[in-house]
PDB file of C-alpha atoms in Angstrom:
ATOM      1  CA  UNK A   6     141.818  15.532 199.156  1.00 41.00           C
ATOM      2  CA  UNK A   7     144.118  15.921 196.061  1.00 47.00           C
ATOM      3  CA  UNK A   8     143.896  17.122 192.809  1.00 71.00           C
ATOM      4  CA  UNK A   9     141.929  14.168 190.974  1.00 85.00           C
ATOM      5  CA  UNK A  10     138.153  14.715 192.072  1.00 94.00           C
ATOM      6  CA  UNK A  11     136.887  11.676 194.275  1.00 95.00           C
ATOM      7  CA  UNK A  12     135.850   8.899 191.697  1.00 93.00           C
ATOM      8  CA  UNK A  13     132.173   7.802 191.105  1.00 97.00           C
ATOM      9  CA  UNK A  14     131.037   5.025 193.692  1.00 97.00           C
ATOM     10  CA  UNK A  15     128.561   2.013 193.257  1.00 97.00           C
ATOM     11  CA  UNK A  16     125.223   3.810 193.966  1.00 98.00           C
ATOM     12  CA  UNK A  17     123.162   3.990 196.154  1.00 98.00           C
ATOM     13  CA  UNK A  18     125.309   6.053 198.573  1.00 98.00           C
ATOM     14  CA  UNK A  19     125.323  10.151 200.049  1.00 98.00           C
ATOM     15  CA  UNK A  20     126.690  13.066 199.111  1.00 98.00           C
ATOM     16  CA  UNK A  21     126.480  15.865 201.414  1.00 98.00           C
ATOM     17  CA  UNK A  22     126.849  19.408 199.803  1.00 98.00           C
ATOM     18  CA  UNK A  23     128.256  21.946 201.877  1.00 98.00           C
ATOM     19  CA  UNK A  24     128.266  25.259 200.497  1.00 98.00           C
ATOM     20  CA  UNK A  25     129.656  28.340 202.389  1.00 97.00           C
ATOM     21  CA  UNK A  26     130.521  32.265 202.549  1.00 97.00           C
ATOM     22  CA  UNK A  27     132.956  33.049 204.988  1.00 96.00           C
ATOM     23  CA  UNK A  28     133.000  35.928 207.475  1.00 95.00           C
ATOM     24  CA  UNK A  29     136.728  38.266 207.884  1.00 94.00           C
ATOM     25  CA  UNK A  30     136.938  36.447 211.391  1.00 94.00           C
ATOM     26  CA  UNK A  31     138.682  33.124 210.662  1.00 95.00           C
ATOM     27  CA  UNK A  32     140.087  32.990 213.312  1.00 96.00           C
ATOM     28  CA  UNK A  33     141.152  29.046 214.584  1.00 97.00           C
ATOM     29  CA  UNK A  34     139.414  28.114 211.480  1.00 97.00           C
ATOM     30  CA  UNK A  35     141.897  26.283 209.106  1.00 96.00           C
ATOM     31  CA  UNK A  36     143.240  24.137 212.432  1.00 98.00           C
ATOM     32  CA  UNK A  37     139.757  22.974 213.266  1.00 98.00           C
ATOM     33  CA  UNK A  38     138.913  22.341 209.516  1.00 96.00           C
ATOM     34  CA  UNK A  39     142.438  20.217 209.202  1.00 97.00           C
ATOM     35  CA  UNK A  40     141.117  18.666 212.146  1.00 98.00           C
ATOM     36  CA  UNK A  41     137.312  17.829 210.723  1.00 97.00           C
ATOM     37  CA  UNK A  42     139.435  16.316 207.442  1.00 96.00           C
ATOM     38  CA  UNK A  43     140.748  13.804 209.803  1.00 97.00           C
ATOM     39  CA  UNK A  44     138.368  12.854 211.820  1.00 98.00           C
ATOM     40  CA  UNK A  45     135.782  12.163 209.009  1.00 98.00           C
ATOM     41  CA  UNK A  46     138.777   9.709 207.943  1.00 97.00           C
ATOM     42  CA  UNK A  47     137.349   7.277 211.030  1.00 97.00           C
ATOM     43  CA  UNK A  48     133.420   7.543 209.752  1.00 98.00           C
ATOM     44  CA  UNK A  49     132.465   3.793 208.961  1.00 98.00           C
ATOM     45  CA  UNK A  50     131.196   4.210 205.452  1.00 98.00           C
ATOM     46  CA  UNK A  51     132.747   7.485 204.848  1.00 98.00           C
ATOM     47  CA  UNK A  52     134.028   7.709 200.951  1.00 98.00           C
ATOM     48  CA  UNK A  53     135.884  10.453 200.460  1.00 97.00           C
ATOM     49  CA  UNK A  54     135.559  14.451 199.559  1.00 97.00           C
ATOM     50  CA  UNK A  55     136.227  17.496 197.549  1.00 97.00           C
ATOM     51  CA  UNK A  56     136.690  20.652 198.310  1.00 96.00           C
ATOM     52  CA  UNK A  57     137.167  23.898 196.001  1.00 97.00           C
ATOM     53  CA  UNK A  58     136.797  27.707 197.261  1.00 96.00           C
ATOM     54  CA  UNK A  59     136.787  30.773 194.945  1.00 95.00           C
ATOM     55  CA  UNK A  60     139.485  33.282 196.714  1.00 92.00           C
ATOM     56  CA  UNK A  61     137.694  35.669 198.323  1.00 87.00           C
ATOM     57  CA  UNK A  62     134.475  34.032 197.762  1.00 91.00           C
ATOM     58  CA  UNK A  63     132.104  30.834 197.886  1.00 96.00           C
ATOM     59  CA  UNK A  64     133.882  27.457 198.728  1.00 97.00           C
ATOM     60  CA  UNK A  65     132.086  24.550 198.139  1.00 98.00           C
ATOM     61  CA  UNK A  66     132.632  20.618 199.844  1.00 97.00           C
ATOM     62  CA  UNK A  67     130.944  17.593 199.171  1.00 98.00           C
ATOM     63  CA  UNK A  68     131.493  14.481 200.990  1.00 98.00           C
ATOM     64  CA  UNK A  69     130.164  11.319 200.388  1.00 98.00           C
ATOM     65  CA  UNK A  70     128.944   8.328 202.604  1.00 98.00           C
ATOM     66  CA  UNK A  71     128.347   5.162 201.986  1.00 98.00           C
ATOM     67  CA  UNK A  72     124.684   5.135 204.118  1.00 98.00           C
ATOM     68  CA  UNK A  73     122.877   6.541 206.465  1.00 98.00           C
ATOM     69  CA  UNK A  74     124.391   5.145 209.329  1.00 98.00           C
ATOM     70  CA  UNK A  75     127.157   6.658 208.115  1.00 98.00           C
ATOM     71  CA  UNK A  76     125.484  10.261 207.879  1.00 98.00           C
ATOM     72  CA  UNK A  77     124.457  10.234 211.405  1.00 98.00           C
ATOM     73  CA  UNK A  78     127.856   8.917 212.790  1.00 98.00           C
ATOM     74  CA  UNK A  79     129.233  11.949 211.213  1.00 98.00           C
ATOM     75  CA  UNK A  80     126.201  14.159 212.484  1.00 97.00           C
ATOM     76  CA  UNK A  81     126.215  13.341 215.946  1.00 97.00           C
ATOM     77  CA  UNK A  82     130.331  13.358 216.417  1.00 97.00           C
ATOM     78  CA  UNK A  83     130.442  15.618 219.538  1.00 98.00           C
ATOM     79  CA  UNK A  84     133.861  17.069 218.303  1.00 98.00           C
ATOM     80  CA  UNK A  85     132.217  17.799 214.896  1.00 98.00           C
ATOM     81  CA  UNK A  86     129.599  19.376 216.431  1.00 98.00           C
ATOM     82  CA  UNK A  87     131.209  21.890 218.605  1.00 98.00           C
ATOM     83  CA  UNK A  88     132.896  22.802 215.454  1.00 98.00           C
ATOM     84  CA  UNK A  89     129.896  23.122 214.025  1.00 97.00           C
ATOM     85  CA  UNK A  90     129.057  26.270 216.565  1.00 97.00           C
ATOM     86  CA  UNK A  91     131.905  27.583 216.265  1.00 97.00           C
ATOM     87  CA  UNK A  92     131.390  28.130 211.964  1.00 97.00           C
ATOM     88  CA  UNK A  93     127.744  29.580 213.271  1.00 96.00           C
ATOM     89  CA  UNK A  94     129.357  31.815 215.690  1.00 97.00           C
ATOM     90  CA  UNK A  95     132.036  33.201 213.701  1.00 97.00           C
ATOM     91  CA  UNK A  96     133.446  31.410 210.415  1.00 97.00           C
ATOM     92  CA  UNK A  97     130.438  31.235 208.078  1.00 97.00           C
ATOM     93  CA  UNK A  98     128.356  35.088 206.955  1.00 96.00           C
ATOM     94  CA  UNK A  99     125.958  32.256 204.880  1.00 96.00           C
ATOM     95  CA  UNK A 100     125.840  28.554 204.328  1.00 97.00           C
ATOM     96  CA  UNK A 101     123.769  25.599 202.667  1.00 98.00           C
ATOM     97  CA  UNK A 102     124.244  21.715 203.481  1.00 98.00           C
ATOM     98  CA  UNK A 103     122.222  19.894 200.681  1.00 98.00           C
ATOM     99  CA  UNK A 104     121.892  15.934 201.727  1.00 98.00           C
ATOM    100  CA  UNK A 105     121.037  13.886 198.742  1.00 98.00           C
ATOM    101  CA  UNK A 106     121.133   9.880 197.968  1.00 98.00           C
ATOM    102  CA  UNK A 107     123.347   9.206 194.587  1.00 98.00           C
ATOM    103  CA  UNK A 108     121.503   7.405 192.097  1.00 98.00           C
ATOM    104  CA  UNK A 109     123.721   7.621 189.261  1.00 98.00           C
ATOM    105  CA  UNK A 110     127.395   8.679 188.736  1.00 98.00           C
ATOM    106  CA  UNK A 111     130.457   8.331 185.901  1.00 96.00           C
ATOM    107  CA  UNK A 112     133.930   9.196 185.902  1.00 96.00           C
ATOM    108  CA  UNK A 113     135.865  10.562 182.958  1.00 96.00           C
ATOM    109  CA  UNK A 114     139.728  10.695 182.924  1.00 95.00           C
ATOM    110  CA  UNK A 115     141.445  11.384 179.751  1.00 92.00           C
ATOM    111  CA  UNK A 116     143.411   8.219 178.471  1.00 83.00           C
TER     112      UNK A 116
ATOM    113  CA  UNK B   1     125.723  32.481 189.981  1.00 41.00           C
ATOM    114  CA  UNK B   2     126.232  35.172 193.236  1.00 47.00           C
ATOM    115  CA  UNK B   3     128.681  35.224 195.896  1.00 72.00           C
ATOM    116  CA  UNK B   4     125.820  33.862 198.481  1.00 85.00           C
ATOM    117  CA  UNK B   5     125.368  29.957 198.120  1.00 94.00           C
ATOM    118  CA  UNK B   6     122.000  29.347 196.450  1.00 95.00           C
ATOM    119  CA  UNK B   7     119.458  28.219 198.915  1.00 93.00           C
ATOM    120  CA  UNK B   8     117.824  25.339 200.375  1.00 97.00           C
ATOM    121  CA  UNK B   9     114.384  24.120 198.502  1.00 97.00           C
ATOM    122  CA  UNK B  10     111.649  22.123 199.413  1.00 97.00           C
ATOM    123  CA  UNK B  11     112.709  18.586 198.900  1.00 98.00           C
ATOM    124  CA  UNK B  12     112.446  16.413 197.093  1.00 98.00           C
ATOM    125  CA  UNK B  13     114.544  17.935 194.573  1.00 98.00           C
ATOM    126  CA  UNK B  14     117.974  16.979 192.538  1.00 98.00           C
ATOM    127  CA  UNK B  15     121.493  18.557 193.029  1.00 98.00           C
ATOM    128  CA  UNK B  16     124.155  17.278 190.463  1.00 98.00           C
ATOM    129  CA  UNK B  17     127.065  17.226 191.474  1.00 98.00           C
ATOM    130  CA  UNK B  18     130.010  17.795 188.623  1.00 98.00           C
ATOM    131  CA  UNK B  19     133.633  17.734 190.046  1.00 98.00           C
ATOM    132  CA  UNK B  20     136.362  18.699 187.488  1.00 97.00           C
ATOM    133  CA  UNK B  21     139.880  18.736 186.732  1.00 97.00           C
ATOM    134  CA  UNK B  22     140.966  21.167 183.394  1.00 96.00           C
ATOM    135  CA  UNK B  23     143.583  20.552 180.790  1.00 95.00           C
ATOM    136  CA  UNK B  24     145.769  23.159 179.258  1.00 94.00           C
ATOM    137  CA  UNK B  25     143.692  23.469 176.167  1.00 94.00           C
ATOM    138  CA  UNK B  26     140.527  25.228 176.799  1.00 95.00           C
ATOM    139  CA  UNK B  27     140.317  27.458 173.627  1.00 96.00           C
ATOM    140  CA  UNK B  28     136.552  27.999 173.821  1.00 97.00           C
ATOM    141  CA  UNK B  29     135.562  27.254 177.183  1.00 97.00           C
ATOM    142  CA  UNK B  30     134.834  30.453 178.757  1.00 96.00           C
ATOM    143  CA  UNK B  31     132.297  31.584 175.907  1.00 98.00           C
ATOM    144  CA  UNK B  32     130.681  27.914 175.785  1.00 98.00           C
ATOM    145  CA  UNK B  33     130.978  27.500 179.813  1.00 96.00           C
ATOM    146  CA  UNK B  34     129.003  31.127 179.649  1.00 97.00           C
ATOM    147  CA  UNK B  35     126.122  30.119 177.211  1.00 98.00           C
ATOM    148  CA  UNK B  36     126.036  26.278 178.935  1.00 97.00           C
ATOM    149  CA  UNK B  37     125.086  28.786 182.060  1.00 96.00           C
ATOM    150  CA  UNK B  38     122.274  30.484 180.422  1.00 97.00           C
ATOM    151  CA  UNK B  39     120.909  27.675 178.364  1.00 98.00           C
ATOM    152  CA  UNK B  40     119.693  26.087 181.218  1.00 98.00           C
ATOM    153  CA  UNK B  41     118.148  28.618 182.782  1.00 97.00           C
ATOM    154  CA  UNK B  42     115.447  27.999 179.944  1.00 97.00           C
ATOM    155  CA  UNK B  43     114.432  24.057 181.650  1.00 98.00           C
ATOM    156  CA  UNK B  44     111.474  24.092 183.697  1.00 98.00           C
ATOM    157  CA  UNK B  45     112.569  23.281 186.506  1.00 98.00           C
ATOM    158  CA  UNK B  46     116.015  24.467 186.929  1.00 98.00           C
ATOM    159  CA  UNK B  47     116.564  25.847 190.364  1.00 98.00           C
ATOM    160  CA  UNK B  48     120.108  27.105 190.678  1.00 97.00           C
ATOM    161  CA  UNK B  49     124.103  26.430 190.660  1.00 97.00           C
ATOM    162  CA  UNK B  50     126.867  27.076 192.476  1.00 97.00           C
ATOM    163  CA  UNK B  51     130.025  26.892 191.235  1.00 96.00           C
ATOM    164  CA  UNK B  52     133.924  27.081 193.206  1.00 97.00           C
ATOM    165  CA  UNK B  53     137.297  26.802 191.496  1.00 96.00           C
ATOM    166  CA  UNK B  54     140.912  26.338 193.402  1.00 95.00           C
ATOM    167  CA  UNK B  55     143.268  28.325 191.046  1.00 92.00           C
ATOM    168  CA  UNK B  56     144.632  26.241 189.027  1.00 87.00           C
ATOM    169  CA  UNK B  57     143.243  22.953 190.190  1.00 91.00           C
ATOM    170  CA  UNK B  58     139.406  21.239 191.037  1.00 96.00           C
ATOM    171  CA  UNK B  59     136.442  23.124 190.138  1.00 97.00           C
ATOM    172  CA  UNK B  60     133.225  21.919 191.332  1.00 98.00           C
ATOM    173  CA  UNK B  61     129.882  22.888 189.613  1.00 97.00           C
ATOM    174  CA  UNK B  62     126.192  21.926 191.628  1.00 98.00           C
ATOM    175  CA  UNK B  63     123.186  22.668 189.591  1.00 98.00           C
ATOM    176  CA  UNK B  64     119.936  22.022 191.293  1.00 98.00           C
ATOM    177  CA  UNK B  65     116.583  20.595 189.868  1.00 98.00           C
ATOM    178  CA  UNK B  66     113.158  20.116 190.535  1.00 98.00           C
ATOM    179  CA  UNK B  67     112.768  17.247 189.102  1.00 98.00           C
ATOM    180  CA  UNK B  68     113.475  13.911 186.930  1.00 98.00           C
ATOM    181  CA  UNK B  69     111.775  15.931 184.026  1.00 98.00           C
ATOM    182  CA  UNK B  70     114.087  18.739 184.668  1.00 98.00           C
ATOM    183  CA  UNK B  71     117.167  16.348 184.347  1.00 98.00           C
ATOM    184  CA  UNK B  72     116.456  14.472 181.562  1.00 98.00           C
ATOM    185  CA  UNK B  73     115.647  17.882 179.615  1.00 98.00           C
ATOM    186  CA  UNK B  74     119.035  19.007 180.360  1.00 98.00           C
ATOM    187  CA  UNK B  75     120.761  15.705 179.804  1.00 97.00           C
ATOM    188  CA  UNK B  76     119.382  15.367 176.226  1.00 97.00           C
ATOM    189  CA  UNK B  77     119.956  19.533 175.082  1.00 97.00           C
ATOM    190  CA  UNK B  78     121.801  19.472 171.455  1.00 98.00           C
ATOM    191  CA  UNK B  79     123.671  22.414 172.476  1.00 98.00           C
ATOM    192  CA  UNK B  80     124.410  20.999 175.882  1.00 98.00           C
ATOM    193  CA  UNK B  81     125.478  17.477 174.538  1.00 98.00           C
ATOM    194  CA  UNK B  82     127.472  19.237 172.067  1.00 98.00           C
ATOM    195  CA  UNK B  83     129.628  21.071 174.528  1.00 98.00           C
ATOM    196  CA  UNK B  84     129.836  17.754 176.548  1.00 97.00           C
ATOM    197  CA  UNK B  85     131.391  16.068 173.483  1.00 97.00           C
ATOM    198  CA  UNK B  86     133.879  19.081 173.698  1.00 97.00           C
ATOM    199  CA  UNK B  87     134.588  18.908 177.188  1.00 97.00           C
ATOM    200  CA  UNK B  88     135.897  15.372 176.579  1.00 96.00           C
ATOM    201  CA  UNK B  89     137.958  15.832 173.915  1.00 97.00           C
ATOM    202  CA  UNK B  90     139.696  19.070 175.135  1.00 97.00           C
ATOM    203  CA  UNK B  91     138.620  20.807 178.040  1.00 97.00           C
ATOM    204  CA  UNK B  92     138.514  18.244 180.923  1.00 97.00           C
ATOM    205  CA  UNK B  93     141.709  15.876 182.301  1.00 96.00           C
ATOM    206  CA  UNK B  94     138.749  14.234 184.332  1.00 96.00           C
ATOM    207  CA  UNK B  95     135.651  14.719 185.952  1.00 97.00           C
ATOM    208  CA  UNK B  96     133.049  13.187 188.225  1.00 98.00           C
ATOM    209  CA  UNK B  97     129.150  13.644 187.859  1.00 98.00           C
ATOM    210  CA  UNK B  98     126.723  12.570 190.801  1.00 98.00           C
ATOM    211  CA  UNK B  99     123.157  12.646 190.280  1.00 98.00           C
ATOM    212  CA  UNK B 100     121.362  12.964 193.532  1.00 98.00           C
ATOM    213  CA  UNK B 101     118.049  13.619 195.426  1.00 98.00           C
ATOM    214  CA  UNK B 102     118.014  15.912 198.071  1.00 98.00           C
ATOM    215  CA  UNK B 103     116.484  14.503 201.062  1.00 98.00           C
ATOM    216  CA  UNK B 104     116.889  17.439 203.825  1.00 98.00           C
ATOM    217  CA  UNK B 105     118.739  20.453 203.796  1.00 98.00           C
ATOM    218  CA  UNK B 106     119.248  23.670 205.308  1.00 96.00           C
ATOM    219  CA  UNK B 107     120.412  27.214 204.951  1.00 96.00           C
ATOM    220  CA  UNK B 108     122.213  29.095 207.900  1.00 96.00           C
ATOM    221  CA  UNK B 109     122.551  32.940 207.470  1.00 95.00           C
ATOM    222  CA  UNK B 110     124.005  35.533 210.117  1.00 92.00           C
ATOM    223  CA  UNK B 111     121.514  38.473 211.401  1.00 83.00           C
TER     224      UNK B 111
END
C-alpha cells in the first residue's frame, strides 16, 4: 500500500470491501494484519489494495482480485482464517465485507 | 455517515468504490463534499456510504446502490457533475472509481 490509490484494472475483476470498527483490545493486531498484507502478496490473481482508517474510528480496505479463483484462494488460506477468529474474538466491535465484480473503473491523476 | 460501517443488503446491489488522493488546494471542498453527501440521499435507490481518511493521505469513499437506475441517476446529477468537474481541476491529485455489483456479503457485530 502507498499513498497513490491502487489504479483501475481491465474489468471484469473483484473488489472485496472490508469495512470495520475496532474494539480497545488490539492486542497482536497490527503484527497479524502486517502479516495478512503479505501473505495476500502470494494470492494468484491478487491485484492490489487500499486501506484508510479514521483515528479513532471506521477503517475501511478494499482489495481486489483478479477472479474468483482468486477469491476463494484467499478465503480458504488456513492462516487467514485463524486470523479471521481472532478479529471476531477480539479486534473488530462491528464489521461488513461487501464482495462485488467490477464492471467499470477510471483513474484520474493530475498531469 | 456513523461510526458503525453501514450494513450488508440483499444482493444484488452496487457499491462504488472511490479511492482518493487530495491536493493542497481544496478551497470549497468541505461545503461542496457536505451538500454532494446530502444530494444523493434524494436518488431512489441510494442505500448508504462509508467513508475513511488517513490524515493527510488516501481517503476512500463507498456509496452503495440498489440499482443500475440508481447509478446512472447519480452519474448524470448537474450539481453532482459540477462538483466532479471541480474535483479535477483542484481538489483531487488522483483518484480511482470502481463500479461494482455486490454478489455476497456479510455483517459481523459483537453481542
Amino acid at each position: 500500500m502507498s499513498d497513490a490509490p491502487v489504479e483501475a484494472f481491465e474489468p471484469p475483476y473483484y473488489a472485496v470491501v472490508f469495512t470495520t470498527v475496532r474494539t480497545d483490545d488490539q492486542s497482536g493486531y497490527r503484527e497479524t494484519n502486517a502479516r495478512m498484507e503479505e501473505l495476500v502478496k502470494d494470492v494468484p490473481g491478487y491485484l492490489g489494495m487500499d486501506h484508510a482508517q479514521n483515528p479513532g474510528g471506521l477503517g475501511i480496505t478494499v482489495a481486489y482480485f483478479r477472479d474468483e479463483d482468486a477469491l476463494m484462494r484467499w478465503r480458504t488460506d488456513l492462516e487467514h482464517r485463524a486470523a479471521q477468529k481472532r478479529g471476531r474474538d477480539s479486534w473488530y466491535q462491528s464489521y461488513t465485507l461487501h464482495v462485488a465484480k467490477v464492471e467499470r473503473s477510471h483513474t484520474f491523476t493530475r498531469s
